Every structure is written in C-alpha cells, then in structure tokens.
Amino acid sequence: MTDLTAMPAVVDSQSRSLFKRGERTRRRHAAEKRFRMIGLAAVIFGILALFGLLGSILNNGASSFRQTYITLDIHLDPAKLDKTGDRDPEALRKLTTFSYQPLIKMALDALVEGKGVSVEGLTSKDLEGMISKEAPAELRRFVLAHPSRIGETVTFAFLADGRIDGYYKGRVTMATAELDRNVTPEQLRLADKLKDAGVLATRFNWSFLTAPDASDTRPEAAGLGVAILGSAYMMLIVLVLSLPIGVAASIYLEEFAPRNRLTDVIEVNIANLAAVPSIVFGILGLAVFINYAGLPQSAPIVGGLVLTLMTLPTIIIATRAALKAVPPSIREAALGVGASKMQAIFHHVLPLAAPGILTGTIIGLAQALGETAPLLLIGMVAFVREFPAAPPGGFFDPASALPVQVYNWTQRGDPAFIERASGAIIVLLVFLIIMNLGAIFLRRRFERRW
C-alpha cells in the first residue's frame, strides 16, 4: 500500500527534472530573450539617432568654419580721408563708412581691369556686391587704428558677399542665382575667374570664433566672439557663487542639521527644485533681479545669478551623495584620535569627497552652459555687437550667450545664418564635451575605492 501511494510522487518528480526544460521554463527564457532583444534594439536606435543628429549638425555647420575672401589693394587716398593732412583722430572718426566705399569700388575696378576678368552683362552695382557690406567698416577700423598709413596702398582680404560664399559651399547655383535678387549669374562667373586668378580664395574663418554678431544683410560677417565671452562671464559667476554655497549647504544638511520636519521639508524642496523647468528660473530672475533689484537686462551678472539658482540643487544633491559615499569609519577614526567634528569633516571627509563634488559641479556648469529659456526671459536675446569690458565692470555690460546666439540665428531668413547656427552648435558641443571629459578625468584620477 505504501509503495503504490508513493508512485505518483516519483513520476511527478521525474517530469519536473532539473535537467529537462519544461514549458514554463521555455516561456520564461523566451520572454527574457525578447526583453534583451528589445533593449538591444533600443540602444542601437539611440546610437543611430545620435549619429544622425551629429552628422546633420556637422554637415550643415562645418562649412561655417570656412569663408571666402577677396584680396584687394586699397589706396588710402588722403584727398578723401584726410584733406587737412594733420591725421587728427577726431576728424577721422567723423568719417562714416560711406566715405570708404569709393575706395573699395576703385580697387575693384582696377582689379577687374588689371586681371582682365571682365564679364559681359556685369554692372557696376553687381561688382560692388561681390564684397561684403562689412568691408567699409573693416577699412574704417584699420584707418582709425593706423592713421599714419593714409597715403599708402595696403592689401586687404575682405569677406566676399554671403551669396558668393554660398556658391562655393553648395547653397547657391547658377540656376538659383537667376531667381535670386541678391546675386546674379554674372557675379558667380566673375567669382570663378577671380578664383582662377588667385584673388578669391576660401580658407579657415577665424573671425567666426572672434567676431561679434552682424546684421541680417551681412551673414558672412557674423561671429561668436560676444557670445563666447558672455557665456564665459556667466560660467565664472555661476562657479564662484554656486560652488561654495552648494558645498556649504550640503555639509550642513548632511553632517550637522538635526533630523526633524524642517530638514525634511528643505530636502524635499531641493529635490523638487532640481526638476523645475528652467524657464521658471528665468521668470524669477526677471521679477527679482531686473524688475525689483534694477540690474541691467542682457547682462552676464543677471544671467549668472539665474543660472546659479538653477545649478545649486544639482550641486547640492551631488555633494551630499559624495559625502554619503565616504565610509563612516573615516569619521569615527578621526573622532577617535581626538579631532573635533569640524576637523573630521574638513580634514578627512571633504578631501575624500572632492572628486564627486567636482564632478557634480562640472556637470551642473555644463547644464547651465546649454540653457536658453531663462536667458531669453532676462533679455539676452538682444542684438549685441560691442564686446563687454573686462571683469568686474564687464559683468554689467550687455552680452549674449552661445545657446541664445543659436536661437537668434535660426530666426533669421538668410540660409547662411542656418549654417552659422549649426556651427555655433558645434562650438557649444565641443565645450560641453570638454567639460564632461574633465568631470570623467577628475573622477577617475582622484576617486577612492572602498
């Protein structure tokens, strides 16, 4: 009787053998395989989307680092620039760019005649349109800086007009030139002849990184100089304010603050502030720093203060995590040899947490560098051509920022500004990559394994 009752158990144990895959096991393994495939597909899709985005940006923006120039020999005629001959800076400063335009026209006529590159149907206005409208201003700046050169013939490499430059970058063709009121096929044919003569050339465009912004009619002269300087000023303000305040707040909350309801409320609010949309900080900056405190609009000081408020929660959270990562035995050992709590924290805990603190700070700065919405609300969208002065006075001068400059250029109608915007994105990405690589290096270099 006992043997008969034991038989089903033996059969059941054999059917559920560990060495034989049952139906449920096969379904579970199939589900795990499907999940791995979905995860792998998601990763591949993300990588392809990233490469597609970067490829599009590089394809559209790489050409902004090259520019077409036309070399001209300009005779600085004293009869037109300095009739009195005394080289008085005040008198020279009164001359507008219209006084320099005839000098450029004469040089262009002499160039076409001397090289024998005339084109049938090319008018005098078309010939002048070959050169950027920035050329007279550039010539005026040279004369004001070197008044002693008046009377000489000086060689200049002027920017070609944006449409001529676009012709050598693929944006403009002979077919589109026939429909474009800003360029003619005759100008493009003359450009080809000037290029064959060695007068017109395309080379690296340093002015894209150093020159200020330009008006809608001069996209070829637009640069990132003011935007880069404005972003640097704001990052300096954010670093000076957010790092000490964030670290001090983190040390107090993590090491000294009593565990009560007030501390819990503060911690919850810090976590919530880290998730608040950046445009809310822009509204706060507009209301407090501009309307109430009376600080100037479009100034790096206001942008720096707004971005400091936005970056503080990130730094506080990262610093507290770095402090928690230090083993309690470090604190206990320091206290055990007679150190005070302050000495244990500042002499032992804080140095060991420094890599995590620096990493969080750099990531916070990188996030602040790419913010646009709060800066738009405080007026940094304004057109600014003058460079801000050196600190600390320059903190209160009008300036722009890299992400805002990208936004500005995408709102303009000329296709050359889209190229400029893509180039500015490349510059911004380079800065962000450098900052993130710096954070990785600091963590790898100074991190301790426990």
Short mmCIF file of C-alpha atoms in Angstrom, two decimals:
data_model
loop_
_atom_site.label_atom_id
_atom_site.label_comp_id
_atom_site.label_asym_id
_atom_site.label_seq_id
_atom_site.Cartn_x
_atom_site.Cartn_y
_atom_site.Cartn_z
CA MET A 1 0.00 0.00 0.00
CA THR A 2 2.85 2.33 0.84
CA ASP A 3 4.68 1.62 -2.43
CA LEU A 4 1.53 2.29 -4.50
CA THR A 5 0.88 5.64 -2.87
CA ALA A 6 4.50 6.72 -3.47
CA MET A 7 4.43 6.08 -7.22
CA PRO A 8 2.75 9.38 -8.32
CA ALA A 9 5.31 11.41 -6.41
CA VAL A 10 8.13 9.59 -8.15
CA VAL A 11 6.57 10.14 -11.55
CA ASP A 12 5.91 13.80 -10.76
CA SER A 13 9.49 14.39 -9.66
CA GLN A 14 10.75 12.81 -12.87
CA SER A 15 8.52 15.06 -15.00
CA ARG A 16 9.90 18.12 -13.18
CA SER A 17 13.56 17.18 -13.52
CA LEU A 18 16.12 19.98 -13.28
CA PHE A 19 17.85 18.56 -16.35
CA LYS A 20 14.76 18.86 -18.55
CA ARG A 21 13.29 22.22 -19.67
CA GLY A 22 9.61 22.41 -19.03
CA GLU A 23 7.05 24.54 -20.87
CA ARG A 24 7.09 27.30 -18.25
CA THR A 25 10.90 27.42 -18.35
CA ARG A 26 10.87 27.75 -22.14
CA ARG A 27 8.35 30.60 -21.97
CA ARG A 28 10.40 32.40 -19.33
CA HIS A 29 13.62 32.06 -21.32
CA ALA A 30 11.83 33.25 -24.46
CA ALA A 31 10.50 36.30 -22.60
CA GLU A 32 13.99 37.11 -21.32
CA LYS A 33 15.40 36.77 -24.82
CA ARG A 34 12.71 39.08 -26.22
CA PHE A 35 13.46 41.63 -23.49
CA ARG A 36 17.18 41.54 -24.28
CA MET A 37 16.46 41.98 -27.98
CA ILE A 38 14.15 44.93 -27.31
CA GLY A 39 16.78 46.53 -25.07
CA LEU A 40 19.50 45.99 -27.68
CA ALA A 41 17.24 47.43 -30.39
CA ALA A 42 16.57 50.48 -28.22
CA VAL A 43 20.30 51.02 -27.69
CA ILE A 44 21.04 50.65 -31.40
CA PHE A 45 18.19 53.02 -32.28
CA GLY A 46 19.51 55.60 -29.79
CA ILE A 47 23.05 55.34 -31.19
CA LEU A 48 21.80 55.68 -34.77
CA ALA A 49 19.67 58.70 -33.82
CA LEU A 50 22.67 60.28 -32.08
CA PHE A 51 24.94 59.73 -35.07
CA GLY A 52 22.22 61.02 -37.38
CA LEU A 53 21.85 64.19 -35.32
CA LEU A 54 25.61 64.74 -35.10
CA GLY A 55 26.00 64.02 -38.79
CA SER A 56 23.32 66.55 -39.67
CA ILE A 57 24.90 69.21 -37.44
CA LEU A 58 28.40 68.58 -38.80
CA ASN A 59 27.16 68.51 -42.39
CA ASN A 60 25.35 71.84 -42.03
CA GLY A 61 27.79 73.57 -39.70
CA ALA A 62 31.29 72.50 -40.73
CA SER A 63 31.25 74.96 -43.64
CA SER A 64 30.78 77.89 -41.23
CA PHE A 65 34.43 77.47 -40.25
CA ARG A 66 35.48 78.26 -43.83
CA GLN A 67 34.91 81.59 -45.54
CA THR A 68 35.55 83.10 -48.96
CA TYR A 69 37.82 86.16 -49.14
CA ILE A 70 38.71 88.57 -51.95
CA THR A 71 42.13 90.23 -51.86
CA LEU A 72 42.20 93.91 -52.83
CA ASP A 73 44.91 96.57 -52.92
CA ILE A 74 43.30 99.68 -51.42
CA HIS A 75 44.90 103.07 -51.90
CA LEU A 76 44.14 105.13 -48.79
CA ASP A 77 43.64 108.37 -50.67
CA PRO A 78 44.42 111.39 -48.44
CA ALA A 79 42.14 113.57 -50.59
CA LYS A 80 39.16 111.50 -49.44
CA LEU A 81 40.21 110.55 -45.92
CA ASP A 82 42.33 113.43 -44.58
CA LYS A 83 42.10 116.61 -46.61
CA THR A 84 43.88 118.68 -43.95
CA GLY A 85 46.76 116.24 -43.67
CA ASP A 86 47.06 116.51 -39.88
CA ARG A 87 45.86 112.92 -39.19
CA ASP A 88 43.55 114.20 -36.46
CA PRO A 89 41.85 111.16 -34.85
CA GLU A 90 38.69 113.15 -34.10
CA ALA A 91 38.34 114.26 -37.71
CA LEU A 92 38.96 110.72 -38.98
CA ARG A 93 36.38 109.37 -36.57
CA LYS A 94 33.73 111.64 -38.10
CA LEU A 95 34.10 109.93 -41.47
CA THR A 96 31.40 107.28 -41.90
CA THR A 97 31.68 104.04 -43.85
CA PHE A 98 30.14 105.79 -46.88
CA SER A 99 33.41 107.72 -47.25
CA TYR A 100 35.34 104.46 -47.61
CA GLN A 101 33.03 102.81 -50.15
CA PRO A 102 34.52 104.72 -53.18
CA LEU A 103 38.00 103.44 -52.26
CA ILE A 104 36.78 99.85 -52.43
CA LYS A 105 34.96 100.50 -55.71
CA MET A 106 38.10 101.95 -57.27
CA ALA A 107 40.12 98.94 -56.11
CA LEU A 108 37.56 96.55 -57.59
CA ASP A 109 37.54 98.35 -60.94
CA ALA A 110 41.35 98.30 -61.02
CA LEU A 111 41.39 94.59 -60.13
CA VAL A 112 38.97 93.58 -62.89
CA GLU A 113 40.82 95.71 -65.43
CA GLY A 114 44.27 94.59 -64.32
CA LYS A 115 43.43 90.89 -64.31
CA GLY A 116 41.37 91.07 -67.49
CA VAL A 117 38.49 89.15 -65.95
CA SER A 118 35.55 91.26 -67.03
CA VAL A 119 32.21 89.51 -67.54
CA GLU A 120 29.64 90.58 -70.11
CA GLY A 121 26.49 91.96 -68.53
CA LEU A 122 28.12 92.70 -65.15
CA THR A 123 27.05 96.11 -63.87
CA SER A 124 28.97 98.41 -61.53
CA LYS A 125 26.44 97.64 -58.79
CA ASP A 126 26.97 93.91 -59.30
CA LEU A 127 30.71 94.39 -58.99
CA GLU A 128 30.35 96.23 -55.69
CA GLY A 129 28.02 93.49 -54.48
CA MET A 130 30.85 90.95 -54.71
CA ILE A 131 32.29 92.35 -51.48
CA SER A 132 30.64 92.05 -48.08
CA LYS A 133 28.94 95.14 -46.67
CA GLU A 134 31.30 94.69 -43.71
CA ALA A 135 34.28 95.76 -45.86
CA PRO A 136 33.86 99.57 -45.46
CA ALA A 137 33.58 99.17 -41.68
CA GLU A 138 36.68 96.99 -41.62
CA LEU A 139 38.57 99.56 -43.70
CA ARG A 140 37.45 102.37 -41.39
CA ARG A 141 38.63 100.46 -38.29
CA PHE A 142 42.03 99.96 -39.91
CA VAL A 143 42.43 103.66 -40.72
CA LEU A 144 41.41 104.70 -37.20
CA ALA A 145 43.93 102.26 -35.74
CA HIS A 146 46.74 103.21 -38.18
CA PRO A 147 46.26 106.82 -39.30
CA SER A 148 49.90 107.01 -40.37
CA ARG A 149 49.16 104.56 -43.22
CA ILE A 150 46.99 107.13 -45.04
CA GLY A 151 48.51 107.78 -48.45
CA GLU A 152 49.79 104.20 -48.82
CA THR A 153 48.42 101.26 -50.78
CA VAL A 154 47.51 98.47 -48.37
CA THR A 155 46.48 94.90 -49.20
CA PHE A 156 43.25 93.70 -47.55
CA ALA A 157 41.49 90.33 -47.59
CA PHE A 158 37.83 91.31 -47.47
CA LEU A 159 34.95 88.94 -46.88
CA ALA A 160 33.09 88.02 -50.04
CA ASP A 161 29.34 88.53 -50.08
CA GLY A 162 27.30 85.77 -48.43
CA ARG A 163 25.84 84.60 -51.76
CA ILE A 164 29.31 84.35 -53.33
CA ASP A 165 30.49 82.38 -50.32
CA GLY A 166 27.40 80.17 -50.56
CA TYR A 167 28.26 79.45 -54.20
CA TYR A 168 31.44 77.67 -53.11
CA LYS A 169 29.63 75.85 -50.31
CA GLY A 170 26.84 74.46 -52.47
CA ARG A 171 23.99 76.69 -51.24
CA VAL A 172 23.89 78.80 -54.41
CA THR A 173 23.95 77.60 -58.02
CA MET A 174 23.68 79.28 -61.40
CA ALA A 175 20.05 78.17 -61.59
CA THR A 176 19.11 79.63 -58.20
CA ALA A 177 21.08 82.81 -58.93
CA GLU A 178 18.73 83.59 -61.82
CA LEU A 179 15.84 83.65 -59.34
CA ASP A 180 17.69 85.43 -56.52
CA ARG A 181 17.64 89.22 -56.37
CA ASN A 182 20.74 89.25 -54.13
CA VAL A 183 23.09 87.63 -56.64
CA THR A 184 23.36 87.28 -60.42
CA PRO A 185 24.92 84.58 -62.63
CA GLU A 186 27.36 87.22 -63.89
CA GLN A 187 28.69 87.66 -60.35
CA LEU A 188 29.22 83.92 -59.99
CA ARG A 189 31.06 83.75 -63.32
CA LEU A 190 33.27 86.64 -62.24
CA ALA A 191 33.92 84.86 -58.93
CA ASP A 192 35.15 81.80 -60.84
CA LYS A 193 37.51 83.96 -62.87
CA LEU A 194 38.81 85.72 -59.74
CA LYS A 195 39.38 82.33 -58.15
CA ASP A 196 41.37 81.17 -61.18
CA ALA A 197 43.39 84.38 -60.96
CA GLY A 198 44.25 83.66 -57.31
CA VAL A 199 42.41 86.72 -55.97
CA LEU A 200 39.46 84.86 -54.46
CA ALA A 201 40.09 82.02 -52.01
CA THR A 202 38.25 80.01 -49.36
CA ARG A 203 40.12 79.39 -46.11
CA PHE A 204 39.62 78.85 -42.37
CA ASN A 205 37.39 81.50 -40.83
CA TRP A 206 38.91 82.63 -37.52
CA SER A 207 36.50 85.56 -37.37
CA PHE A 208 33.63 83.11 -36.81
CA LEU A 209 35.09 82.49 -33.33
CA THR A 210 36.26 86.03 -32.58
CA ALA A 211 33.96 88.50 -34.38
CA PRO A 212 30.68 89.84 -32.95
CA ASP A 213 27.25 89.27 -34.44
CA ALA A 214 26.27 91.02 -37.67
CA SER A 215 23.07 92.39 -39.13
CA ASP A 216 20.65 90.42 -41.31
CA THR A 217 22.31 91.70 -44.50
CA ARG A 218 25.82 90.54 -43.53
CA PRO A 219 25.64 86.87 -42.52
CA GLU A 220 29.19 86.27 -43.74
CA ALA A 221 30.49 88.65 -41.03
CA ALA A 222 28.55 87.14 -38.11
CA GLY A 223 30.67 85.61 -35.37
CA LEU A 224 30.53 84.14 -31.89
CA GLY A 225 33.00 86.43 -30.11
CA VAL A 226 30.50 88.26 -27.89
CA ALA A 227 28.51 85.08 -27.23
CA ILE A 228 31.59 83.10 -26.16
CA LEU A 229 32.75 85.91 -23.87
CA GLY A 230 29.26 86.33 -22.41
CA SER A 231 28.99 82.59 -21.70
CA ALA A 232 32.45 82.62 -20.09
CA TYR A 233 31.45 85.52 -17.81
CA MET A 234 28.26 83.75 -16.77
CA MET A 235 30.04 80.47 -16.07
CA LEU A 236 32.57 82.34 -13.93
CA ILE A 237 29.76 83.88 -11.89
CA VAL A 238 27.99 80.53 -11.55
CA LEU A 239 31.19 78.82 -10.42
CA VAL A 240 32.11 81.49 -7.86
CA LEU A 241 28.61 81.55 -6.34
CA SER A 242 27.23 78.04 -6.67
CA LEU A 243 30.27 76.00 -5.60
CA PRO A 244 30.83 77.49 -2.10
CA ILE A 245 27.11 77.93 -1.39
CA GLY A 246 26.22 74.45 -2.63
CA VAL A 247 29.05 72.72 -0.78
CA ALA A 248 28.34 74.62 2.46
CA ALA A 249 24.63 73.79 2.29
CA SER A 250 25.41 70.12 1.59
CA ILE A 251 27.83 69.83 4.51
CA TYR A 252 25.34 71.37 6.90
CA LEU A 253 22.42 69.20 5.74
CA GLU A 254 24.45 66.01 5.69
CA GLU A 255 26.65 66.41 8.76
CA PHE A 256 25.19 68.99 11.16
CA ALA A 257 21.46 69.52 10.53
CA PRO A 258 19.11 67.86 13.05
CA ARG A 259 16.70 65.29 11.63
CA ASN A 260 13.33 66.99 12.02
CA ARG A 261 10.37 68.08 9.93
CA LEU A 262 12.03 71.35 8.83
CA THR A 263 15.06 69.49 7.48
CA ASP A 264 12.79 67.06 5.63
CA VAL A 265 10.92 69.96 4.03
CA ILE A 266 14.20 71.55 2.92
CA GLU A 267 15.45 68.29 1.40
CA VAL A 268 12.19 67.72 -0.47
CA ASN A 269 12.25 71.26 -1.84
CA ILE A 270 15.85 70.89 -3.03
CA ALA A 271 14.91 67.69 -4.86
CA ASN A 272 11.88 69.43 -6.38
CA LEU A 273 13.94 72.46 -7.48
CA ALA A 274 16.25 70.17 -9.43
CA ALA A 275 13.24 69.13 -11.54
CA VAL A 276 11.71 72.61 -12.04
CA PRO A 277 11.70 73.74 -15.72
CA SER A 278 14.46 76.24 -16.42
CA ILE A 279 12.05 78.84 -17.75
CA VAL A 280 10.64 79.21 -14.21
CA PHE A 281 14.06 80.37 -13.04
CA GLY A 282 14.03 82.88 -15.90
CA ILE A 283 10.70 84.29 -14.69
CA LEU A 284 12.15 84.51 -11.17
CA GLY A 285 15.24 86.32 -12.46
CA LEU A 286 13.11 88.76 -14.43
CA ALA A 287 10.95 89.56 -11.41
CA VAL A 288 13.66 89.72 -8.74
CA PHE A 289 16.94 90.74 -10.37
CA ILE A 290 15.64 93.06 -13.12
CA ASN A 291 12.26 94.45 -12.01
CA TYR A 292 13.00 94.58 -8.26
CA ALA A 293 16.79 94.88 -7.92
CA GLY A 294 17.15 97.04 -11.04
CA LEU A 295 20.03 95.13 -12.62
CA PRO A 296 20.56 95.73 -16.36
CA GLN A 297 18.94 93.46 -18.91
CA SER A 298 21.07 91.25 -21.14
CA ALA A 299 23.97 91.48 -18.66
CA PRO A 300 26.11 88.47 -17.65
CA ILE A 301 25.55 89.27 -13.96
CA VAL A 302 21.81 88.62 -14.28
CA GLY A 303 22.34 85.51 -16.40
CA GLY A 304 24.92 84.24 -13.93
CA LEU A 305 22.61 84.75 -10.96
CA VAL A 306 19.71 82.99 -12.68
CA LEU A 307 21.88 80.06 -13.72
CA THR A 308 23.32 79.90 -10.19
CA LEU A 309 19.84 79.38 -8.77
CA MET A 310 19.23 76.69 -11.36
CA THR A 311 22.56 74.92 -10.74
CA LEU A 312 22.52 74.96 -6.93
CA PRO A 313 20.14 71.96 -6.49
CA THR A 314 22.31 69.84 -8.82
CA ILE A 315 25.48 70.67 -6.90
CA ILE A 316 23.83 70.14 -3.50
CA ILE A 317 22.48 66.72 -4.48
CA ALA A 318 25.83 65.63 -5.99
CA THR A 319 27.79 66.89 -2.98
CA ARG A 320 25.53 65.13 -0.49
CA ALA A 321 25.89 61.89 -2.45
CA ALA A 322 29.68 62.30 -2.40
CA LEU A 323 29.67 62.91 1.36
CA LYS A 324 27.49 59.84 1.95
CA ALA A 325 29.90 57.71 -0.09
CA VAL A 326 32.72 58.33 2.41
CA PRO A 327 32.71 55.38 4.86
CA PRO A 328 31.59 56.19 8.44
CA SER A 329 34.81 54.61 9.70
CA ILE A 330 36.72 57.66 8.41
CA ARG A 331 34.68 59.95 10.62
CA GLU A 332 34.85 57.57 13.57
CA ALA A 333 38.62 57.18 13.27
CA ALA A 334 39.14 60.94 13.19
CA LEU A 335 36.89 61.47 16.18
CA GLY A 336 38.60 58.59 17.99
CA VAL A 337 42.03 60.25 17.85
CA GLY A 338 40.64 63.46 19.33
CA ALA A 339 39.61 65.52 16.28
CA SER A 340 36.55 67.71 16.56
CA LYS A 341 33.61 67.12 14.28
CA MET A 342 34.59 70.15 12.21
CA GLN A 343 38.15 68.87 11.85
CA ALA A 344 36.95 65.38 10.94
CA ILE A 345 34.76 66.76 8.18
CA PHE A 346 37.09 69.37 6.69
CA HIS A 347 40.38 67.48 7.11
CA HIS A 348 39.26 63.94 6.28
CA VAL A 349 35.74 63.62 4.84
CA LEU A 350 35.70 66.59 2.47
CA PRO A 351 39.02 65.79 0.72
CA LEU A 352 37.81 62.24 0.08
CA ALA A 353 34.50 63.53 -1.30
CA ALA A 354 36.19 66.15 -3.51
CA PRO A 355 36.14 64.06 -6.75
CA GLY A 356 32.37 63.59 -6.53
CA ILE A 357 31.87 67.26 -5.65
CA LEU A 358 33.96 68.44 -8.62
CA THR A 359 32.18 66.04 -10.95
CA GLY A 360 28.76 67.30 -9.85
CA THR A 361 29.90 70.91 -10.18
CA ILE A 362 31.23 70.45 -13.72
CA ILE A 363 28.08 68.63 -14.82
CA GLY A 364 25.99 71.43 -13.31
CA LEU A 365 28.04 74.03 -15.18
CA ALA A 366 27.69 72.08 -18.41
CA GLN A 367 23.92 72.02 -17.95
CA ALA A 368 23.89 75.77 -17.27
CA LEU A 369 26.05 76.46 -20.34
CA GLY A 370 23.42 74.96 -22.64
CA GLU A 371 20.36 76.67 -21.13
CA THR A 372 18.42 79.04 -23.37
CA ALA A 373 14.92 79.61 -21.93
CA PRO A 374 15.91 81.55 -18.75
CA LEU A 375 18.30 83.76 -20.72
CA LEU A 376 15.61 84.68 -23.23
CA LEU A 377 13.39 86.00 -20.43
CA ILE A 378 16.09 88.27 -19.00
CA GLY A 379 16.72 89.97 -22.33
CA MET A 380 19.88 88.25 -23.56
CA VAL A 381 18.18 87.78 -26.92
CA ALA A 382 19.10 91.37 -27.83
CA PHE A 383 21.41 92.12 -30.77
CA VAL A 384 24.83 92.95 -29.24
CA ARG A 385 27.88 93.95 -31.30
CA GLU A 386 30.10 95.55 -28.66
CA PHE A 387 32.32 93.30 -26.57
CA PRO A 388 31.79 93.57 -22.79
CA ALA A 389 34.65 95.09 -20.81
CA ALA A 390 36.97 93.14 -18.54
CA PRO A 391 35.58 91.96 -15.19
CA PRO A 392 34.15 93.12 -12.90
CA GLY A 393 32.72 96.01 -14.98
CA GLY A 394 32.05 93.71 -17.92
CA PHE A 395 29.61 91.69 -15.82
CA PHE A 396 27.16 94.59 -16.15
CA ASP A 397 27.67 95.25 -19.89
CA PRO A 398 25.24 93.87 -22.50
CA ALA A 399 26.29 90.48 -23.86
CA SER A 400 24.92 87.37 -25.49
CA ALA A 401 25.40 83.65 -24.87
CA LEU A 402 26.08 80.65 -27.09
CA PRO A 403 22.65 78.97 -26.87
CA VAL A 404 20.88 82.32 -27.30
CA GLN A 405 23.04 83.09 -30.33
CA VAL A 406 21.96 79.80 -31.87
CA TYR A 407 18.32 80.74 -31.26
CA ASN A 408 18.85 84.20 -32.77
CA TRP A 409 20.41 82.90 -35.95
CA THR A 410 17.72 80.28 -36.53
CA GLN A 411 15.11 83.07 -36.55
CA ARG A 412 16.72 84.92 -39.47
CA GLY A 413 15.74 84.38 -43.07
CA ASP A 414 19.10 84.10 -44.84
CA PRO A 415 20.21 80.44 -45.27
CA ALA A 416 23.74 81.48 -44.32
CA PHE A 417 22.53 82.10 -40.75
CA ILE A 418 21.30 78.48 -40.54
CA GLU A 419 24.85 77.45 -41.41
CA ARG A 420 26.12 79.80 -38.71
CA ALA A 421 23.68 78.35 -36.16
CA SER A 422 24.88 74.80 -36.89
CA GLY A 423 28.47 75.98 -36.50
CA ALA A 424 27.60 77.56 -33.14
CA ILE A 425 26.05 74.26 -32.04
CA ILE A 426 29.32 72.52 -32.89
CA VAL A 427 31.25 75.03 -30.75
CA LEU A 428 28.78 74.57 -27.89
CA LEU A 429 29.03 70.77 -28.15
CA VAL A 430 32.83 70.98 -28.07
CA PHE A 431 32.68 72.98 -24.82
CA LEU A 432 30.18 70.51 -23.32
CA ILE A 433 32.27 67.50 -24.34
CA ILE A 434 35.40 69.07 -22.83
CA MET A 435 33.60 69.77 -19.57
CA ASN A 436 32.17 66.26 -19.35
CA LEU A 437 35.54 64.71 -20.19
CA GLY A 438 37.05 66.85 -17.44
CA ALA A 439 34.49 65.51 -14.98
CA ILE A 440 35.28 61.91 -16.00
CA PHE A 441 39.02 62.54 -15.70
CA LEU A 442 38.72 64.06 -12.22
CA ARG A 443 36.59 61.17 -11.01
CA ARG A 444 38.94 58.54 -12.42
CA ARG A 445 42.04 60.39 -11.20
CA PHE A 446 41.03 61.07 -7.59
CA GLU A 447 38.30 58.53 -6.85
CA ARG A 448 38.93 56.14 -3.94
CA ARG A 449 37.66 52.57 -3.92
CA TRP A 450 36.32 51.39 -0.55
#
